[in-house]
PDB file of C-alpha atoms and ligand atoms in Angstrom:
ATOM      1  CA  MET A   1      -7.409 -19.481   4.617  1.00 90.00           C
ATOM      2  CA  LYS A   2      -3.937 -18.237   4.201  1.00 93.00           C
ATOM      3  CA  GLU A   3      -2.545 -14.829   3.479  1.00 95.00           C
ATOM      4  CA  LEU A   4       0.660 -14.415   1.647  1.00 95.00           C
ATOM      5  CA  VAL A   5       2.154 -10.837   1.315  1.00 95.00           C
ATOM      6  CA  VAL A   6       4.875 -10.032  -1.291  1.00 95.00           C
ATOM      7  CA  ILE A   7       6.853  -7.016  -0.317  1.00 90.00           C
ATOM      8  CA  SER A   8      10.211  -5.496  -1.166  1.00 87.00           C
ATOM      9  CA  GLY A   9      12.636  -3.084   0.512  1.00 78.00           C
ATOM     10  CA  LYS A  10      11.812  -0.540  -2.209  1.00 76.00           C
ATOM     11  CA  GLY A  11       9.853  -0.105  -5.480  1.00 75.00           C
ATOM     12  CA  GLY A  12      10.702  -1.363  -8.848  1.00 78.00           C
ATOM     13  CA  THR A  13      11.993  -4.852  -7.802  1.00 86.00           C
ATOM     14  CA  GLY A  14       9.198  -6.618  -9.752  1.00 89.00           C
ATOM     15  CA  LYS A  15       7.207  -7.777  -6.757  1.00 90.00           C
ATOM     16  CA  THR A  16       3.783  -6.805  -8.446  1.00 94.00           C
ATOM     17  CA  SER A  17       4.808  -8.841 -11.636  1.00 94.00           C
ATOM     18  CA  ILE A  18       5.569 -11.798  -9.392  1.00 96.00           C
ATOM     19  CA  LEU A  19       2.344 -11.475  -7.323  1.00 96.00           C
ATOM     20  CA  ALA A  20       0.275 -11.207 -10.583  1.00 96.00           C
ATOM     21  CA  ALA A  21       2.091 -14.529 -11.739  1.00 97.00           C
ATOM     22  CA  PHE A  22       1.245 -16.162  -8.299  1.00 97.00           C
ATOM     23  CA  ALA A  23      -2.488 -15.288  -8.781  1.00 97.00           C
ATOM     24  CA  ALA A  24      -2.401 -16.878 -12.225  1.00 96.00           C
ATOM     25  CA  LEU A  25      -0.816 -19.925 -10.735  1.00 96.00           C
ATOM     26  CA  ALA A  26      -3.106 -20.326  -7.767  1.00 95.00           C
ATOM     27  CA  ASP A  27      -6.335 -22.291  -8.422  1.00 80.00           C
ATOM     28  CA  ARG A  28      -8.470 -19.481  -7.151  1.00 88.00           C
ATOM     29  CA  CYS A  29      -7.481 -16.702  -4.861  1.00 96.00           C
ATOM     30  CA  VAL A  30      -8.492 -13.316  -3.593  1.00 98.00           C
ATOM     31  CA  THR A  31      -5.906 -10.526  -4.479  1.00 97.00           C
ATOM     32  CA  ALA A  32      -5.361  -7.429  -2.526  1.00 97.00           C
ATOM     33  CA  ASP A  33      -3.547  -4.480  -3.930  1.00 95.00           C
ATOM     34  CA  CYS A  34      -1.940  -2.780  -0.826  1.00 92.00           C
ATOM     35  CA  ASP A  35       0.584  -0.704  -2.646  1.00 87.00           C
ATOM     36  CA  VAL A  36      -2.157   1.935  -2.454  1.00 83.00           C
ATOM     37  CA  ASP A  37       0.419   4.889  -3.239  1.00 79.00           C
ATOM     38  CA  ALA A  38       1.310   3.597  -6.593  1.00 80.00           C
ATOM     39  CA  ALA A  39      -1.189   0.714  -7.226  1.00 85.00           C
ATOM     40  CA  ASP A  40      -0.783  -1.070 -10.554  1.00 88.00           C
ATOM     41  CA  LEU A  41      -1.813  -4.683 -10.052  1.00 93.00           C
ATOM     42  CA  HIS A  42      -5.043  -3.821 -11.863  1.00 92.00           C
ATOM     43  CA  LEU A  43      -2.962  -3.235 -15.149  1.00 93.00           C
ATOM     44  CA  VAL A  44      -2.618  -7.143 -15.222  1.00 93.00           C
ATOM     45  CA  LEU A  45      -5.530  -8.471 -13.333  1.00 95.00           C
ATOM     46  CA  ASP A  46      -8.192  -6.500 -15.277  1.00 94.00           C
ATOM     47  CA  PRO A  47     -10.651  -5.884 -12.331  1.00 96.00           C
ATOM     48  CA  ARG A  48     -14.407  -5.168 -13.106  1.00 97.00           C
ATOM     49  CA  VAL A  49     -15.498  -2.923 -10.250  1.00 97.00           C
ATOM     50  CA  LYS A  50     -18.454  -4.251  -8.425  1.00 97.00           C
ATOM     51  CA  ARG A  51     -18.610  -1.897  -5.486  1.00 96.00           C
ATOM     52  CA  THR A  52     -16.965   1.467  -4.774  1.00 96.00           C
ATOM     53  CA  GLU A  53     -16.535   2.913  -1.258  1.00 93.00           C
ATOM     54  CA  SER A  54     -14.986   6.182  -0.194  1.00 90.00           C
ATOM     55  CA  PHE A  55     -12.107   6.199   2.178  1.00 87.00           C
ATOM     56  CA  SER A  56     -11.965   8.931   5.133  1.00 83.00           C
ATOM     57  CA  GLY A  57      -8.235   9.474   6.071  1.00 75.00           C
ATOM     58  CA  GLY A  58      -9.116  11.737   8.919  1.00 80.00           C
ATOM     59  CA  VAL A  59     -10.519  15.115   9.540  1.00 88.00           C
ATOM     60  CA  VAL A  60      -9.343  18.645   8.128  1.00 91.00           C
ATOM     61  CA  ALA A  61     -10.144  22.152   9.428  1.00 95.00           C
ATOM     62  CA  ARG A  62     -12.598  24.406   7.455  1.00 95.00           C
ATOM     63  CA  ILE A  63     -13.272  27.950   8.060  1.00 96.00           C
ATOM     64  CA  ASP A  64     -16.762  29.119   7.650  1.00 94.00           C
ATOM     65  CA  PRO A  65     -16.318  32.924   6.083  1.00 93.00           C
ATOM     66  CA  ALA A  66     -19.804  33.906   7.601  1.00 93.00           C
ATOM     67  CA  ARG A  67     -18.631  33.432  11.027  1.00 94.00           C
ATOM     68  CA  CYS A  68     -14.846  34.359  10.700  1.00 94.00           C
ATOM     69  CA  THR A  69     -14.111  37.899  12.142  1.00 93.00           C
ATOM     70  CA  GLY A  70     -10.560  37.789  10.714  1.00 93.00           C
ATOM     71  CA  CYS A  71      -8.699  37.932  13.866  1.00 94.00           C
ATOM     72  CA  GLY A  72      -5.786  35.793  12.579  1.00 94.00           C
ATOM     73  CA  ARG A  73      -5.528  33.770  15.688  1.00 95.00           C
ATOM     74  CA  CYS A  74      -5.712  30.405  13.701  1.00 96.00           C
ATOM     75  CA  GLU A  75      -2.832  31.485  11.376  1.00 95.00           C
ATOM     76  CA  GLU A  76      -0.664  32.403  14.482  1.00 95.00           C
ATOM     77  CA  LEU A  77      -1.410  28.956  16.216  1.00 95.00           C
ATOM     78  CA  CYS A  78      -1.107  26.538  13.056  1.00 95.00           C
ATOM     79  CA  ARG A  79       2.154  24.750  13.368  1.00 95.00           C
ATOM     80  CA  PHE A  80       1.745  23.222   9.909  1.00 93.00           C
ATOM     81  CA  ASP A  81       1.462  26.545   8.127  1.00 94.00           C
ATOM     82  CA  ALA A  82      -1.986  25.437   6.608  1.00 95.00           C
ATOM     83  CA  VAL A  83      -3.735  28.648   7.230  1.00 95.00           C
ATOM     84  CA  SER A  84      -3.050  31.674   5.195  1.00 93.00           C
ATOM     85  CA  ALA A  85      -4.476  35.258   4.722  1.00 92.00           C
ATOM     86  CA  LEU A  86      -6.329  35.755   1.495  1.00 87.00           C
ATOM     87  CA  GLY A  87      -7.207  39.428   1.657  1.00 72.00           C
ATOM     88  CA  GLU A  88     -10.032  41.446   2.821  1.00 65.00           C
ATOM     89  CA  THR A  89     -13.645  39.905   3.096  1.00 58.00           C
ATOM     90  CA  ASN A  90     -16.412  41.268   1.356  1.00 46.00           C
ATOM     91  CA  ALA A  91     -18.524  41.221   4.415  1.00 49.00           C
ATOM     92  CA  ALA A  92     -15.938  42.859   6.636  1.00 46.00           C
ATOM     93  CA  ALA A  93     -15.194  45.559   4.063  1.00 43.00           C
ATOM     94  CA  ALA A  94     -18.889  46.342   4.075  1.00 44.00           C
ATOM     95  CA  GLY A  95     -18.854  46.848   7.773  1.00 46.00           C
ATOM     96  CA  GLY A  96     -20.021  43.220   8.780  1.00 45.00           C
ATOM     97  CA  GLY A  97     -18.120  40.201  10.169  1.00 45.00           C
ATOM     98  CA  THR A  98     -16.230  41.969  12.930  1.00 47.00           C
ATOM     99  CA  PRO A  99     -17.495  42.845  16.311  1.00 47.00           C
ATOM    100  CA  GLY A 100     -18.826  46.348  16.140  1.00 45.00           C
ATOM    101  CA  GLY A 101     -18.787  46.551  12.373  1.00 47.00           C
ATOM    102  CA  ALA A 102     -15.058  47.319  11.824  1.00 47.00           C
ATOM    103  CA  ALA A 103     -14.410  48.272   8.486  1.00 49.00           C
ATOM    104  CA  ALA A 104     -12.168  45.643   7.204  1.00 61.00           C
ATOM    105  CA  ALA A 105     -10.878  42.277   7.918  1.00 75.00           C
ATOM    106  CA  THR A 106      -8.520  39.767   6.495  1.00 85.00           C
ATOM    107  CA  ARG A 107      -9.991  36.708   5.038  1.00 90.00           C
ATOM    108  CA  TYR A 108      -8.461  33.311   6.057  1.00 94.00           C
ATOM    109  CA  ALA A 109      -8.435  29.906   4.279  1.00 93.00           C
ATOM    110  CA  ILE A 110      -7.052  26.565   5.315  1.00 95.00           C
ATOM    111  CA  ASP A 111      -4.998  24.374   2.904  1.00 92.00           C
ATOM    112  CA  GLU A 112      -6.631  21.002   3.224  1.00 86.00           C
ATOM    113  CA  ILE A 113      -3.447  19.040   1.988  1.00 84.00           C
ATOM    114  CA  ALA A 114      -1.227  20.868   4.767  1.00 89.00           C
ATOM    115  CA  CYS A 115      -3.799  20.489   7.432  1.00 91.00           C
ATOM    116  CA  GLU A 116      -3.105  17.710   9.961  1.00 88.00           C
ATOM    117  CA  GLY A 117      -6.477  17.889  11.596  1.00 90.00           C
ATOM    118  CA  CYS A 118      -5.079  18.544  14.930  1.00 91.00           C
ATOM    119  CA  ALA A 119      -7.960  20.920  15.952  1.00 94.00           C
ATOM    120  CA  VAL A 120      -5.980  23.540  17.697  1.00 95.00           C
ATOM    121  CA  CYS A 121      -7.304  26.377  15.434  1.00 95.00           C
ATOM    122  CA  ALA A 122     -11.027  25.260  16.069  1.00 95.00           C
ATOM    123  CA  TYR A 123     -10.304  25.022  19.708  1.00 95.00           C
ATOM    124  CA  PHE A 124      -9.105  28.549  20.165  1.00 95.00           C
ATOM    125  CA  CYS A 125     -11.025  30.271  17.294  1.00 96.00           C
ATOM    126  CA  PRO A 126     -12.934  32.982  19.408  1.00 96.00           C
ATOM    127  CA  ALA A 127     -15.766  32.999  16.863  1.00 95.00           C
ATOM    128  CA  GLU A 128     -16.246  29.281  16.692  1.00 95.00           C
ATOM    129  CA  ALA A 129     -15.795  29.641  12.909  1.00 96.00           C
ATOM    130  CA  ILE A 130     -13.715  26.511  12.305  1.00 96.00           C
ATOM    131  CA  ASP A 131     -15.388  23.101  11.725  1.00 95.00           C
ATOM    132  CA  LEU A 132     -13.417  19.796  11.489  1.00 94.00           C
ATOM    133  CA  VAL A 133     -14.837  17.755   8.610  1.00 92.00           C
ATOM    134  CA  GLU A 134     -14.135  14.416   7.464  1.00 87.00           C
ATOM    135  CA  GLU A 135     -11.516  14.340   4.528  1.00 83.00           C
ATOM    136  CA  THR A 136     -12.088  11.922   1.587  1.00 82.00           C
ATOM    137  CA  ALA A 137      -8.673  10.610   0.969  1.00 82.00           C
ATOM    138  CA  GLY A 138      -9.442   8.092  -1.536  1.00 87.00           C
ATOM    139  CA  ASP A 139     -11.609   5.282  -2.734  1.00 91.00           C
ATOM    140  CA  TRP A 140     -11.501   1.618  -2.538  1.00 93.00           C
ATOM    141  CA  PHE A 141     -12.975  -1.140  -4.694  1.00 96.00           C
ATOM    142  CA  VAL A 142     -14.049  -4.668  -4.571  1.00 97.00           C
ATOM    143  CA  SER A 143     -13.961  -6.147  -8.089  1.00 97.00           C
ATOM    144  CA  ASP A 144     -14.278  -9.452 -10.059  1.00 97.00           C
ATOM    145  CA  ALA A 145     -10.669  -9.829 -11.543  1.00 96.00           C
ATOM    146  CA  ARG A 146      -9.276 -12.513 -13.946  1.00 95.00           C
ATOM    147  CA  PHE A 147      -8.312 -14.905 -11.092  1.00 95.00           C
ATOM    148  CA  GLY A 148     -10.928 -14.234  -8.419  1.00 96.00           C
ATOM    149  CA  PRO A 149     -12.211 -11.490  -6.380  1.00 97.00           C
ATOM    150  CA  MET A 150      -9.830  -8.415  -5.922  1.00 97.00           C
ATOM    151  CA  VAL A 151      -9.752  -5.526  -3.531  1.00 97.00           C
ATOM    152  CA  HIS A 152      -7.741  -2.497  -4.505  1.00 96.00           C
ATOM    153  CA  ALA A 153      -7.864   1.142  -3.859  1.00 93.00           C
ATOM    154  CA  ARG A 154      -6.933   4.591  -5.364  1.00 88.00           C
ATOM    155  CA  LEU A 155      -5.542   7.351  -2.912  1.00 83.00           C
ATOM    156  CA  ARG A 156      -6.552  10.957  -4.151  1.00 77.00           C
ATOM    157  CA  PRO A 157      -3.579  13.322  -4.694  1.00 71.00           C
ATOM    158  CA  GLY A 158      -2.462  14.542  -1.275  1.00 65.00           C
ATOM    159  CA  GLY A 159      -4.482  11.804   0.331  1.00 65.00           C
ATOM    160  CA  GLU A 160      -2.890  10.508   3.581  1.00 64.00           C
ATOM    161  CA  ASN A 161      -3.324   7.580   6.080  1.00 65.00           C
ATOM    162  CA  SER A 162      -2.374   5.125   3.608  1.00 79.00           C
ATOM    163  CA  GLY A 163      -1.523   2.601   6.447  1.00 84.00           C
ATOM    164  CA  LYS A 164      -5.193   2.733   7.467  1.00 86.00           C
ATOM    165  CA  LEU A 165      -6.346   2.265   3.965  1.00 89.00           C
ATOM    166  CA  VAL A 166      -3.963  -0.725   3.618  1.00 90.00           C
ATOM    167  CA  SER A 167      -5.460  -2.301   6.662  1.00 91.00           C
ATOM    168  CA  LEU A 168      -8.953  -1.808   5.317  1.00 92.00           C
ATOM    169  CA  VAL A 169      -8.308  -3.483   2.016  1.00 94.00           C
ATOM    170  CA  ARG A 170      -6.635  -6.443   3.532  1.00 95.00           C
ATOM    171  CA  ARG A 171      -9.550  -6.961   6.003  1.00 95.00           C
ATOM    172  CA  GLU A 172     -12.062  -6.717   3.155  1.00 97.00           C
ATOM    173  CA  ALA A 173      -9.997  -9.335   1.119  1.00 97.00           C
ATOM    174  CA  ARG A 174      -9.938 -11.718   4.071  1.00 96.00           C
ATOM    175  CA  ARG A 175     -13.565 -11.250   4.595  1.00 97.00           C
ATOM    176  CA  ILE A 176     -14.307 -12.038   1.066  1.00 97.00           C
ATOM    177  CA  ALA A 177     -12.111 -15.066   1.137  1.00 97.00           C
ATOM    178  CA  ASP A 178     -13.990 -16.435   4.320  1.00 96.00           C
ATOM    179  CA  GLU A 179     -17.311 -15.623   2.702  1.00 96.00           C
ATOM    180  CA  GLU A 180     -16.615 -17.535  -0.530  1.00 96.00           C
ATOM    181  CA  GLY A 181     -14.562 -20.271   0.916  1.00 95.00           C
ATOM    182  CA  ILE A 182     -11.310 -19.382  -1.016  1.00 96.00           C
ATOM    183  CA  ASP A 183      -8.265 -20.518   0.767  1.00 93.00           C
ATOM    184  CA  MET A 184      -5.694 -18.134  -0.352  1.00 95.00           C
ATOM    185  CA  VAL A 185      -5.352 -14.287  -0.138  1.00 97.00           C
ATOM    186  CA  LEU A 186      -2.435 -12.788  -2.293  1.00 97.00           C
ATOM    187  CA  VAL A 187      -1.537  -9.298  -1.102  1.00 96.00           C
ATOM    188  CA  ASP A 188       0.707  -7.049  -3.084  1.00 94.00           C
ATOM    189  CA  GLY A 189       2.406  -5.134  -0.145  1.00 89.00           C
ATOM    190  CA  SER A 190       3.783  -1.606  -0.054  1.00 80.00           C
ATOM    191  CA  PRO A 191       7.327  -1.206  -0.482  1.00 77.00           C
ATOM    192  CA  GLY A 192       9.754   0.082   1.934  1.00 74.00           C
ATOM    193  CA  ILE A 193       9.488  -0.016   5.687  1.00 73.00           C
ATOM    194  CA  GLY A 194       6.999   2.739   6.606  1.00 77.00           C
ATOM    195  CA  CYS A 195       3.552   2.627   8.163  1.00 82.00           C
ATOM    196  CA  PRO A 196       1.827   1.105   4.849  1.00 81.00           C
ATOM    197  CA  VAL A 197       4.157  -1.810   4.857  1.00 79.00           C
ATOM    198  CA  ILE A 198       3.689  -2.484   8.561  1.00 86.00           C
ATOM    199  CA  ALA A 199      -0.004  -2.355   7.749  1.00 85.00           C
ATOM    200  CA  SER A 200       0.613  -4.776   4.952  1.00 86.00           C
ATOM    201  CA  ILE A 201       2.242  -7.591   7.014  1.00 87.00           C
ATOM    202  CA  THR A 202       0.906  -7.215  10.554  1.00 87.00           C
ATOM    203  CA  GLY A 203      -0.908 -10.421  11.225  1.00 89.00           C
ATOM    204  CA  ALA A 204      -0.305 -12.168   7.692  1.00 92.00           C
ATOM    205  CA  ASP A 205       0.542 -15.706   7.626  1.00 92.00           C
ATOM    206  CA  PHE A 206       3.589 -15.472   5.421  1.00 94.00           C
ATOM    207  CA  VAL A 207       5.833 -12.905   3.765  1.00 94.00           C
ATOM    208  CA  LEU A 208       7.721 -13.256   0.585  1.00 96.00           C
ATOM    209  CA  VAL A 209      10.491 -10.648   0.245  1.00 94.00           C
ATOM    210  CA  VAL A 210      11.393  -9.775  -3.404  1.00 94.00           C
ATOM    211  CA  THR A 211      14.959  -8.375  -3.824  1.00 92.00           C
ATOM    212  CA  GLU A 212      17.374  -7.622  -6.726  1.00 90.00           C
ATOM    213  CA  PRO A 213      20.982  -8.184  -6.909  1.00 90.00           C
ATOM    214  CA  THR A 214      22.003  -4.399  -6.488  1.00 84.00           C
ATOM    215  CA  LEU A 215      24.174  -2.619  -4.108  1.00 77.00           C
ATOM    216  CA  SER A 216      21.179  -1.362  -1.923  1.00 80.00           C
ATOM    217  CA  GLY A 217      19.715  -4.865  -2.197  1.00 78.00           C
ATOM    218  CA  ILE A 218      21.235  -6.280   0.881  1.00 81.00           C
ATOM    219  CA  HIS A 219      20.434  -3.219   2.927  1.00 82.00           C
ATOM    220  CA  ASP A 220      17.073  -3.044   1.986  1.00 84.00           C
ATOM    221  CA  LEU A 221      16.619  -6.642   2.464  1.00 86.00           C
ATOM    222  CA  GLY A 222      17.978  -6.368   6.085  1.00 87.00           C
ATOM    223  CA  ARG A 223      15.551  -3.683   6.961  1.00 87.00           C
ATOM    224  CA  VAL A 224      12.489  -5.807   5.568  1.00 88.00           C
ATOM    225  CA  ILE A 225      13.635  -8.851   7.330  1.00 89.00           C
ATOM    226  CA  GLU A 226      13.864  -6.956  10.477  1.00 89.00           C
ATOM    227  CA  LEU A 227      10.444  -5.744  10.125  1.00 88.00           C
ATOM    228  CA  ALA A 228       8.937  -9.218   9.486  1.00 90.00           C
ATOM    229  CA  ARG A 229      10.815 -10.571  12.463  1.00 90.00           C
ATOM    230  CA  HIS A 230       9.705  -7.773  14.615  1.00 90.00           C
ATOM    231  CA  PHE A 231       5.946  -8.481  13.787  1.00 90.00           C
ATOM    232  CA  ASP A 232       6.553 -12.274  14.041  1.00 92.00           C
ATOM    233  CA  VAL A 233       5.652 -13.038  10.434  1.00 93.00           C
ATOM    234  CA  PRO A 234       7.617 -15.951   8.788  1.00 93.00           C
ATOM    235  CA  ALA A 235       9.378 -14.729   5.648  1.00 94.00           C
ATOM    236  CA  MET A 236      11.225 -16.178   2.570  1.00 95.00           C
ATOM    237  CA  VAL A 237      13.371 -14.269   0.088  1.00 95.00           C
ATOM    238  CA  ALA A 238      13.158 -14.381  -3.742  1.00 95.00           C
ATOM    239  CA  VAL A 239      16.074 -12.769  -5.732  1.00 95.00           C
ATOM    240  CA  ASN A 240      14.576 -11.193  -9.009  1.00 94.00           C
ATOM    241  CA  LYS A 241      16.958 -10.886 -11.934  1.00 93.00           C
ATOM    242  CA  TYR A 242      19.516 -12.713 -10.146  1.00 92.00           C
ATOM    243  CA  ASP A 243      21.709 -13.416 -13.176  1.00 92.00           C
ATOM    244  CA  ILE A 244      22.430  -9.500 -13.771  1.00 91.00           C
ATOM    245  CA  ASN A 245      24.823  -9.826 -10.905  1.00 91.00           C
ATOM    246  CA  MET A 246      25.557 -13.218  -9.621  1.00 92.00           C
ATOM    247  CA  ASP A 247      28.106 -12.155  -7.046  1.00 92.00           C
ATOM    248  CA  ALA A 248      25.572  -9.977  -5.410  1.00 91.00           C
ATOM    249  CA  ALA A 249      22.850 -12.410  -5.785  1.00 92.00           C
ATOM    250  CA  ALA A 250      25.024 -14.968  -3.840  1.00 92.00           C
ATOM    251  CA  GLU A 251      25.723 -12.356  -1.184  1.00 92.00           C
ATOM    252  CA  ILE A 252      22.032 -11.597  -0.822  1.00 91.00           C
ATOM    253  CA  GLU A 253      21.368 -15.446  -0.402  1.00 92.00           C
ATOM    254  CA  GLU A 254      24.149 -15.719   2.220  1.00 92.00           C
ATOM    255  CA  PHE A 255      22.795 -12.727   4.108  1.00 91.00           C
ATOM    256  CA  ALA A 256      19.241 -14.301   4.095  1.00 91.00           C
ATOM    257  CA  SER A 257      20.501 -17.593   5.361  1.00 91.00           C
ATOM    258  CA  LYS A 258      22.551 -16.153   8.118  1.00 91.00           C
ATOM    259  CA  ASN A 259      19.466 -14.281   9.349  1.00 90.00           C
ATOM    260  CA  GLY A 260      17.554 -17.438   9.332  1.00 90.00           C
ATOM    261  CA  VAL A 261      15.242 -16.509   6.301  1.00 92.00           C
ATOM    262  CA  PRO A 262      15.025 -19.304   3.665  1.00 93.00           C
ATOM    263  CA  VAL A 263      15.501 -18.624  -0.141  1.00 94.00           C
ATOM    264  CA  ALA A 264      12.468 -19.540  -2.118  1.00 95.00           C
ATOM    265  CA  GLY A 265      14.353 -19.190  -5.348  1.00 94.00           C
ATOM    266  CA  ARG A 266      16.147 -17.073  -8.080  1.00 94.00           C
ATOM    267  CA  ILE A 267      14.367 -15.780 -10.867  1.00 96.00           C
ATOM    268  CA  ARG A 268      16.224 -15.024 -14.182  1.00 95.00           C
ATOM    269  CA  TYR A 269      16.228 -11.702 -16.066  1.00 94.00           C
ATOM    270  CA  ASP A 270      13.843 -12.134 -18.980  1.00 93.00           C
ATOM    271  CA  ALA A 271      12.517  -9.739 -21.581  1.00 93.00           C
ATOM    272  CA  ALA A 272       9.265 -11.752 -21.556  1.00 93.00           C
ATOM    273  CA  VAL A 273       8.568  -9.955 -18.275  1.00 92.00           C
ATOM    274  CA  THR A 274       8.185  -6.635 -19.861  1.00 91.00           C
ATOM    275  CA  ALA A 275       6.374  -8.048 -23.017  1.00 93.00           C
ATOM    276  CA  ALA A 276       3.858  -9.574 -20.537  1.00 93.00           C
ATOM    277  CA  GLN A 277       3.310  -6.163 -18.831  1.00 91.00           C
ATOM    278  CA  ILE A 278       2.748  -4.469 -22.147  1.00 92.00           C
ATOM    279  CA  ALA A 279       0.244  -7.218 -23.064  1.00 93.00           C
ATOM    280  CA  GLY A 280      -1.472  -6.730 -19.564  1.00 94.00           C
ATOM    281  CA  ARG A 281      -0.703 -10.314 -18.627  1.00 95.00           C
ATOM    282  CA  SER A 282       1.570 -12.027 -16.193  1.00 95.00           C
ATOM    283  CA  VAL A 283       4.837 -13.775 -17.338  1.00 95.00           C
ATOM    284  CA  VAL A 284       3.382 -17.243 -16.805  1.00 95.00           C
ATOM    285  CA  GLU A 285       0.546 -16.599 -19.285  1.00 95.00           C
ATOM    286  CA  ILE A 286       2.737 -15.689 -22.265  1.00 91.00           C
ATOM    287  CA  GLY A 287       4.970 -18.536 -22.627  1.00 83.00           C
ATOM    288  CA  ASP A 288       7.464 -20.780 -20.955  1.00 88.00           C
ATOM    289  CA  GLY A 289      10.594 -18.640 -20.976  1.00 93.00           C
ATOM    290  CA  PRO A 290      13.235 -18.524 -17.969  1.00 96.00           C
ATOM    291  CA  ALA A 291      11.223 -16.123 -16.044  1.00 96.00           C
ATOM    292  CA  ALA A 292       8.142 -18.158 -16.227  1.00 96.00           C
ATOM    293  CA  GLU A 293       9.862 -21.110 -15.368  1.00 97.00           C
ATOM    294  CA  ASP A 294      11.409 -19.682 -12.232  1.00 97.00           C
ATOM    295  CA  VAL A 295       8.485 -18.023 -10.958  1.00 97.00           C
ATOM    296  CA  ARG A 296       6.543 -21.291 -11.241  1.00 97.00           C
ATOM    297  CA  ARG A 297       9.310 -22.983  -9.189  1.00 97.00           C
ATOM    298  CA  VAL A 298       9.270 -20.113  -6.506  1.00 97.00           C
ATOM    299  CA  TRP A 299       5.429 -20.417  -6.255  1.00 97.00           C
ATOM    300  CA  ASN A 300       5.318 -24.148  -5.799  1.00 96.00           C
ATOM    301  CA  ARG A 301       8.103 -23.771  -3.184  1.00 95.00           C
ATOM    302  CA  VAL A 302       6.207 -20.964  -1.270  1.00 95.00           C
ATOM    303  CA  LYS A 303       2.976 -22.742  -1.556  1.00 92.00           C
ATOM    304  CA  TYR A 304       4.502 -25.875  -0.100  1.00 91.00           C
ATOM    305  CA  VAL A 305       6.030 -24.050   2.891  1.00 91.00           C
ATOM    306  CA  ILE A 306       2.677 -22.152   3.647  1.00 88.00           C
ATOM    307  CA  GLU A 307       0.864 -25.589   3.586  1.00 83.00           C
ATOM    308  CA  GLN A 308       3.377 -26.945   5.739  1.00 82.00           C
ATOM    309  CA  GLU A 309       2.687 -24.282   8.376  1.00 72.00           C
ATOM    310  CA  GLU A 310      -0.704 -25.546   8.650  1.00 60.00           C
ATOM    311  CA  HIS A 311       0.494 -28.866  10.317  1.00 48.00           C
TER     312      HIS A 311
HETATM  313  S1  SF4 B 401      -9.364  32.326  14.550  1.00 94.04           S
HETATM  314 FE1  SF4 B 401     -11.376  32.148  13.761  1.00 94.04          FE
HETATM  315  S2  SF4 B 401     -12.285  34.182  13.782  1.00 94.04           S
HETATM  316 FE2  SF4 B 401     -10.016  34.319  13.830  1.00 94.04          FE
HETATM  317  S3  SF4 B 401      -9.373  34.337  11.653  1.00 94.04           S
HETATM  318 FE3  SF4 B 401      -9.303  32.202  12.311  1.00 94.04          FE
HETATM  319  S4  SF4 B 401     -11.271  31.464  11.748  1.00 94.04           S
HETATM  320 FE4  SF4 B 401     -11.439  33.632  11.725  1.00 94.04          FE
HETATM  321  S1  SF4 B 402      -6.425  21.692  12.368  1.00 94.04           S
HETATM  322 FE1  SF4 B 402      -4.350  22.035  12.974  1.00 94.04          FE
HETATM  323  S2  SF4 B 402      -3.104  21.731  11.168  1.00 94.04           S
HETATM  324 FE2  SF4 B 402      -5.272  22.040  10.514  1.00 94.04          FE
HETATM  325  S3  SF4 B 402      -5.473  24.136  10.203  1.00 94.04           S
HETATM  326 FE3  SF4 B 402      -6.139  23.918  12.283  1.00 94.04          FE
HETATM  327  S4  SF4 B 402      -4.249  24.260  13.668  1.00 94.04           S
HETATM  328 FE4  SF4 B 402      -3.448  23.880  11.419  1.00 94.04          FE
END
């Protein structure tokens, strides 16, 4: 089984459209949408969810108002400004909640989005009124999609630890491929060079970097190539919409070659890509225009190189 990850130095380069076309061209594959912060592969692959699981991104602190004496120590100690005073507690105002039945106490609450779960407040709370509870940061899904099984996820607003979620989605996709005897896992990786993209490529068999011929293209490409090299994952480059700036496209290809990264091909600008997106299909499914022809060529090249790696 081989795992190909399609990534880009930034969002909006067309990597998801290309990945969706690869899925259509592969005989049968498992797809994994690891762009968990902005997942949209499902719009083309039309998954029917078979299994839903919650994803815990970590722990957050929560105050039990019944035990809190309103001393304010947690607000003083929190470096992330996650604790705020809300006003007087009913219990304290009635004489309860504070040692000796003081007349009033301030009520405190923790903003679970700002809380980093460091546990300092819980450790120092004199009333042991703070618990650390598992935070549900999102959900992940195993589905039947148009070209085979698909693993995908949805982070809830403010949900963190997307690198951990990416690793989980990839692991499940590989497990399904092993179980069902499918020899290709296609991963829509996270854009950029942060934690989620590192989690997208670590241990993968191959990376295809999709770039566009823009001013920032070479810079973004350099960062992503460096990352792939650092994690010892072989990479190739595809220049999307290369004909919108032929000079920049040539510069990108030269840069890739100088850095020892083969160019898998160029893909022409084609309005059919947008038409395919609107139709919820990949570009290779709606005709044989320039982009479809180029994507097929890139796929054949990438597939050939991956297969050669086996020998
Ligand atoms: S440190 Fe504990 S007792 Fe004091 S305000 Fe915070 S939660 Fe309440
Ligand atoms: S766990 Fe850490 S970040 Fe969260 S409220 Fe307590 S001190 Fe602040």
